[in-house]
Every structure is written in C-alpha cells, then in structure tokens.
Amino acid sequence: MYANILIPTDGSELAGKAVEHGVAFAKEIGAKVIVLTVVAPFRIFTANAEMVEDTPALYEARMREHTGKILAAAAQVAKAAGVACETIHVEHEHPYQGIIDAAASKGCDLIVMASHGRRGVAALVLGSETVKVLTHSRIPVLVHRQ
C-alpha cells in the first residue's frame, strides 16, 4: 500500500509523537520512513546591522547542529522499531513547500504529520504548516492530532 513514508518534524513533543506513530505504522505495513526537518533560510530584518548577532555561517552551523539532534533522535526511534530510515534536512523559504517537494523528490506515497488541532480564529491567525501541506499536497497526508 505505502512503501515510503515522509515524516516531517520540528523536534517538538507533538512532532515526536507523530514520528512514533509514523514509525509504528511503517513497521506494520513494511514501509521505509524518511524523516525530514525544514528550516527557513537566514534573513536579516533590521535597520541596524550591529543588532544582528548571527552571521549566515553561524546560523547555518546552529541549525545544522539543532536539526542533526532532531534527526538522530527520530532515526533512533525507527532503529528501535526495526524500520528502515533515511534522514534529510532542507532549507526552504516556505516549510510546507519544502515538505511537499521532499516527499515528491524522495518518491514518498504518504506524509505523516502532527497537528495541534487548533480551531477557529486561533487556526486562522496562527496558521499551520500541516494545513498548508494538506491543502497543497497531491500526496496523501495522515495527520496525528493531540
């Protein structure tokens, strides 16, 4: 049914639950998982350059270290379950599009994501990468809600 499952994560507790559920589902059906982190590129929005602490290189190094820990933890979940796992990190202006693009480029046939389950005005104001993926993806999306 599904052979390659993409599981985007930001390292949050809720995303961790989605990783656990996605890996468990993959184990049940004999699928491989691809765990993904997406970060926005470095930007400077200030009129005073002295206020900027990070340089692009420092930002990239910090993000690489941070996402490396997230991906290593997710890979450990998959390894413990005996599920084949690949980890990838991408930089994209719009995280939801980075998720969709990664799923397409890796030949994924399912995306498993977390959602906070916000409703009403909170959902409209805060937005959601999950909602954007649901809206724009041609690949099926399984949403883990808390």
C-alpha atoms as a PDB file:
ATOM      1  CA  MET A   1       0.000   0.000   0.000  1.00  0.00           C
ATOM      2  CA  TYR A   2       2.564   2.569   1.161  1.00  0.00           C
ATOM      3  CA  ALA A   3       6.287   1.973   0.699  1.00  0.00           C
ATOM      4  CA  ASN A   4       7.938   5.329   1.528  1.00  0.00           C
ATOM      5  CA  ILE A   5       6.535   7.478   4.317  1.00  0.00           C
ATOM      6  CA  LEU A   6       7.768  11.035   4.871  1.00  0.00           C
ATOM      7  CA  ILE A   7       7.630  12.242   8.469  1.00  0.00           C
ATOM      8  CA  PRO A   8       8.435  15.954   8.871  1.00  0.00           C
ATOM      9  CA  THR A   9       9.458  17.002  12.377  1.00  0.00           C
ATOM     10  CA  ASP A  10      10.466  20.178  14.154  1.00  0.00           C
ATOM     11  CA  GLY A  11      11.649  18.393  17.276  1.00  0.00           C
ATOM     12  CA  SER A  12       8.628  19.383  19.350  1.00  0.00           C
ATOM     13  CA  GLU A  13       6.952  16.905  21.685  1.00  0.00           C
ATOM     14  CA  LEU A  14       3.916  16.734  19.411  1.00  0.00           C
ATOM     15  CA  ALA A  15       6.041  16.124  16.315  1.00  0.00           C
ATOM     16  CA  GLY A  16       7.837  13.423  18.291  1.00  0.00           C
ATOM     17  CA  LYS A  17       4.511  11.668  18.805  1.00  0.00           C
ATOM     18  CA  ALA A  18       3.894  11.837  15.061  1.00  0.00           C
ATOM     19  CA  VAL A  19       7.334  10.289  14.486  1.00  0.00           C
ATOM     20  CA  GLU A  20       6.478   7.459  16.890  1.00  0.00           C
ATOM     21  CA  HIS A  21       3.100   6.832  15.256  1.00  0.00           C
ATOM     22  CA  GLY A  22       4.509   7.116  11.736  1.00  0.00           C
ATOM     23  CA  VAL A  23       7.280   4.642  12.531  1.00  0.00           C
ATOM     24  CA  ALA A  24       4.804   2.225  14.164  1.00  0.00           C
ATOM     25  CA  PHE A  25       2.565   2.441  11.094  1.00  0.00           C
ATOM     26  CA  ALA A  26       5.547   1.879   8.791  1.00  0.00           C
ATOM     27  CA  LYS A  27       6.525  -1.195  10.799  1.00  0.00           C
ATOM     28  CA  GLU A  28       3.012  -2.632  10.492  1.00  0.00           C
ATOM     29  CA  ILE A  29       2.961  -2.289   6.712  1.00  0.00           C
ATOM     30  CA  GLY A  30       6.646  -2.905   5.991  1.00  0.00           C
ATOM     31  CA  ALA A  31       7.385   0.618   4.761  1.00  0.00           C
ATOM     32  CA  LYS A  32      10.529   2.758   4.944  1.00  0.00           C
ATOM     33  CA  VAL A  33      10.437   6.158   6.662  1.00  0.00           C
ATOM     34  CA  ILE A  34      12.144   9.339   5.616  1.00  0.00           C
ATOM     35  CA  VAL A  35      12.361  11.838   8.457  1.00  0.00           C
ATOM     36  CA  LEU A  36      12.658  15.471   7.424  1.00  0.00           C
ATOM     37  CA  THR A  37      13.491  18.786   9.026  1.00  0.00           C
ATOM     38  CA  VAL A  38      12.896  22.061   7.196  1.00  0.00           C
ATOM     39  CA  VAL A  39      14.220  25.475   8.195  1.00  0.00           C
ATOM     40  CA  ALA A  40      13.828  28.858   6.586  1.00  0.00           C
ATOM     41  CA  PRO A  41      16.952  30.461   5.136  1.00  0.00           C
ATOM     42  CA  PHE A  42      18.900  33.074   7.094  1.00  0.00           C
ATOM     43  CA  ARG A  43      17.371  36.547   6.923  1.00  0.00           C
ATOM     44  CA  ILE A  44      18.236  39.926   8.343  1.00  0.00           C
ATOM     45  CA  PHE A  45      15.346  42.274   9.107  1.00  0.00           C
ATOM     46  CA  THR A  46      16.867  45.249  10.862  1.00  0.00           C
ATOM     47  CA  ALA A  47      17.961  48.763  10.039  1.00  0.00           C
ATOM     48  CA  ASN A  48      20.846  48.474  12.494  1.00  0.00           C
ATOM     49  CA  ALA A  49      23.347  45.830  11.425  1.00  0.00           C
ATOM     50  CA  GLU A  50      25.036  45.963  14.851  1.00  0.00           C
ATOM     51  CA  MET A  51      21.909  44.352  16.333  1.00  0.00           C
ATOM     52  CA  VAL A  52      22.417  41.190  14.335  1.00  0.00           C
ATOM     53  CA  GLU A  53      24.201  38.524  16.368  1.00  0.00           C
ATOM     54  CA  ASP A  54      24.242  35.694  13.854  1.00  0.00           C
ATOM     55  CA  THR A  55      26.079  35.626  10.590  1.00  0.00           C
ATOM     56  CA  PRO A  56      24.760  33.357   7.844  1.00  0.00           C
ATOM     57  CA  ALA A  57      27.549  30.863   8.601  1.00  0.00           C
ATOM     58  CA  LEU A  58      26.803  30.854  12.342  1.00  0.00           C
ATOM     59  CA  TYR A  59      23.065  30.485  11.699  1.00  0.00           C
ATOM     60  CA  GLU A  60      23.725  27.563   9.355  1.00  0.00           C
ATOM     61  CA  ALA A  61      26.018  25.882  11.888  1.00  0.00           C
ATOM     62  CA  ARG A  62      23.469  26.280  14.687  1.00  0.00           C
ATOM     63  CA  MET A  63      20.655  24.957  12.508  1.00  0.00           C
ATOM     64  CA  ARG A  64      22.773  22.015  11.344  1.00  0.00           C
ATOM     65  CA  GLU A  65      23.554  21.104  14.962  1.00  0.00           C
ATOM     66  CA  HIS A  66      19.934  21.550  16.105  1.00  0.00           C
ATOM     67  CA  THR A  67      18.382  19.613  13.237  1.00  0.00           C
ATOM     68  CA  GLY A  68      21.067  16.943  13.488  1.00  0.00           C
ATOM     69  CA  LYS A  69      19.944  16.194  17.049  1.00  0.00           C
ATOM     70  CA  ILE A  70      16.294  16.086  15.978  1.00  0.00           C
ATOM     71  CA  LEU A  71      17.011  13.743  13.085  1.00  0.00           C
ATOM     72  CA  ALA A  72      19.260  11.493  15.182  1.00  0.00           C
ATOM     73  CA  ALA A  73      16.513  11.094  17.799  1.00  0.00           C
ATOM     74  CA  ALA A  74      13.955  10.216  15.112  1.00  0.00           C
ATOM     75  CA  ALA A  75      16.355   7.756  13.473  1.00  0.00           C
ATOM     76  CA  GLN A  76      16.812   6.081  16.853  1.00  0.00           C
ATOM     77  CA  VAL A  77      13.028   5.612  17.155  1.00  0.00           C
ATOM     78  CA  ALA A  78      12.996   3.930  13.742  1.00  0.00           C
ATOM     79  CA  LYS A  79      16.043   1.791  14.536  1.00  0.00           C
ATOM     80  CA  ALA A  80      14.486   0.605  17.807  1.00  0.00           C
ATOM     81  CA  ALA A  81      11.383  -0.438  15.862  1.00  0.00           C
ATOM     82  CA  GLY A  82      13.413  -2.153  13.149  1.00  0.00           C
ATOM     83  CA  VAL A  83      12.200   0.243  10.457  1.00  0.00           C
ATOM     84  CA  ALA A  84      14.466   1.412   7.627  1.00  0.00           C
ATOM     85  CA  CYS A  85      15.010   5.144   7.993  1.00  0.00           C
ATOM     86  CA  GLU A  86      16.607   7.919   5.991  1.00  0.00           C
ATOM     87  CA  THR A  87      17.012  11.418   7.406  1.00  0.00           C
ATOM     88  CA  ILE A  88      17.149  14.603   5.387  1.00  0.00           C
ATOM     89  CA  HIS A  89      17.319  18.305   6.108  1.00  0.00           C
ATOM     90  CA  VAL A  90      16.270  21.009   3.688  1.00  0.00           C
ATOM     91  CA  GLU A  91      16.235  24.767   3.702  1.00  0.00           C
ATOM     92  CA  HIS A  92      13.166  26.346   2.143  1.00  0.00           C
ATOM     93  CA  GLU A  93      11.500  29.749   2.291  1.00  0.00           C
ATOM     94  CA  HIS A  94       8.144  28.044   2.930  1.00  0.00           C
ATOM     95  CA  PRO A  95       8.419  24.950   5.145  1.00  0.00           C
ATOM     96  CA  TYR A  96       5.188  23.413   3.838  1.00  0.00           C
ATOM     97  CA  GLN A  97       6.528  23.575   0.283  1.00  0.00           C
ATOM     98  CA  GLY A  98       9.832  22.097   1.416  1.00  0.00           C
ATOM     99  CA  ILE A  99       7.867  19.172   2.859  1.00  0.00           C
ATOM    100  CA  ILE A 100       5.884  18.661  -0.346  1.00  0.00           C
ATOM    101  CA  ASP A 101       8.990  18.968  -2.532  1.00  0.00           C
ATOM    102  CA  ALA A 102      10.935  16.492  -0.380  1.00  0.00           C
ATOM    103  CA  ALA A 103       8.073  13.990  -0.484  1.00  0.00           C
ATOM    104  CA  ALA A 104       7.944  14.218  -4.272  1.00  0.00           C
ATOM    105  CA  SER A 105      11.717  14.028  -4.782  1.00  0.00           C
ATOM    106  CA  LYS A 106      12.044  11.003  -2.476  1.00  0.00           C
ATOM    107  CA  GLY A 107       9.137   9.146  -4.087  1.00  0.00           C
ATOM    108  CA  CYS A 108       7.039   9.159  -0.929  1.00  0.00           C
ATOM    109  CA  ASP A 109       3.492   7.894  -1.144  1.00  0.00           C
ATOM    110  CA  LEU A 110       2.361   9.143   2.293  1.00  0.00           C
ATOM    111  CA  ILE A 111       3.183  12.081   4.564  1.00  0.00           C
ATOM    112  CA  VAL A 112       2.623  11.676   8.320  1.00  0.00           C
ATOM    113  CA  MET A 113       2.460  14.957  10.244  1.00  0.00           C
ATOM    114  CA  ALA A 114       1.434  16.325  13.616  1.00  0.00           C
ATOM    115  CA  SER A 115      -1.257  18.919  14.169  1.00  0.00           C
ATOM    116  CA  HIS A 116      -2.101  20.890  17.281  1.00  0.00           C
ATOM    117  CA  GLY A 117      -5.777  20.738  16.350  1.00  0.00           C
ATOM    118  CA  ARG A 118      -6.335  24.470  16.685  1.00  0.00           C
ATOM    119  CA  ARG A 119      -9.740  25.648  15.556  1.00  0.00           C
ATOM    120  CA  GLY A 120     -11.478  28.867  14.710  1.00  0.00           C
ATOM    121  CA  VAL A 121      -9.644  32.165  14.968  1.00  0.00           C
ATOM    122  CA  ALA A 122      -6.537  30.580  16.536  1.00  0.00           C
ATOM    123  CA  ALA A 123      -6.106  28.369  13.485  1.00  0.00           C
ATOM    124  CA  LEU A 124      -6.617  31.288  11.111  1.00  0.00           C
ATOM    125  CA  VAL A 125      -4.270  33.633  12.932  1.00  0.00           C
ATOM    126  CA  LEU A 126      -1.527  31.149  13.778  1.00  0.00           C
ATOM    127  CA  GLY A 127      -1.714  29.193  10.561  1.00  0.00           C
ATOM    128  CA  SER A 128      -0.362  25.704  10.285  1.00  0.00           C
ATOM    129  CA  GLU A 129       2.236  24.032   8.143  1.00  0.00           C
ATOM    130  CA  THR A 130       0.109  20.883   8.372  1.00  0.00           C
ATOM    131  CA  VAL A 131      -2.934  22.673   6.969  1.00  0.00           C
ATOM    132  CA  LYS A 132      -0.814  24.098   4.161  1.00  0.00           C
ATOM    133  CA  VAL A 133       0.554  20.639   3.317  1.00  0.00           C
ATOM    134  CA  LEU A 134      -2.989  19.215   3.379  1.00  0.00           C
ATOM    135  CA  THR A 135      -4.157  21.996   1.084  1.00  0.00           C
ATOM    136  CA  HIS A 136      -1.326  21.827  -1.451  1.00  0.00           C
ATOM    137  CA  SER A 137      -0.066  18.230  -1.467  1.00  0.00           C
ATOM    138  CA  ARG A 138      -1.090  15.701  -4.087  1.00  0.00           C
ATOM    139  CA  ILE A 139       0.416  13.003  -1.859  1.00  0.00           C
ATOM    140  CA  PRO A 140      -1.910  11.613   0.854  1.00  0.00           C
ATOM    141  CA  VAL A 141      -1.365  13.092   4.318  1.00  0.00           C
ATOM    142  CA  LEU A 142      -2.040  11.287   7.599  1.00  0.00           C
ATOM    143  CA  VAL A 143      -2.441  13.781  10.446  1.00  0.00           C
ATOM    144  CA  HIS A 144      -1.634  12.853  14.044  1.00  0.00           C
ATOM    145  CA  ARG A 145      -3.639  15.105  16.356  1.00  0.00           C
ATOM    146  CA  GLN A 146      -3.058  15.633  20.034  1.00  0.00           C
END
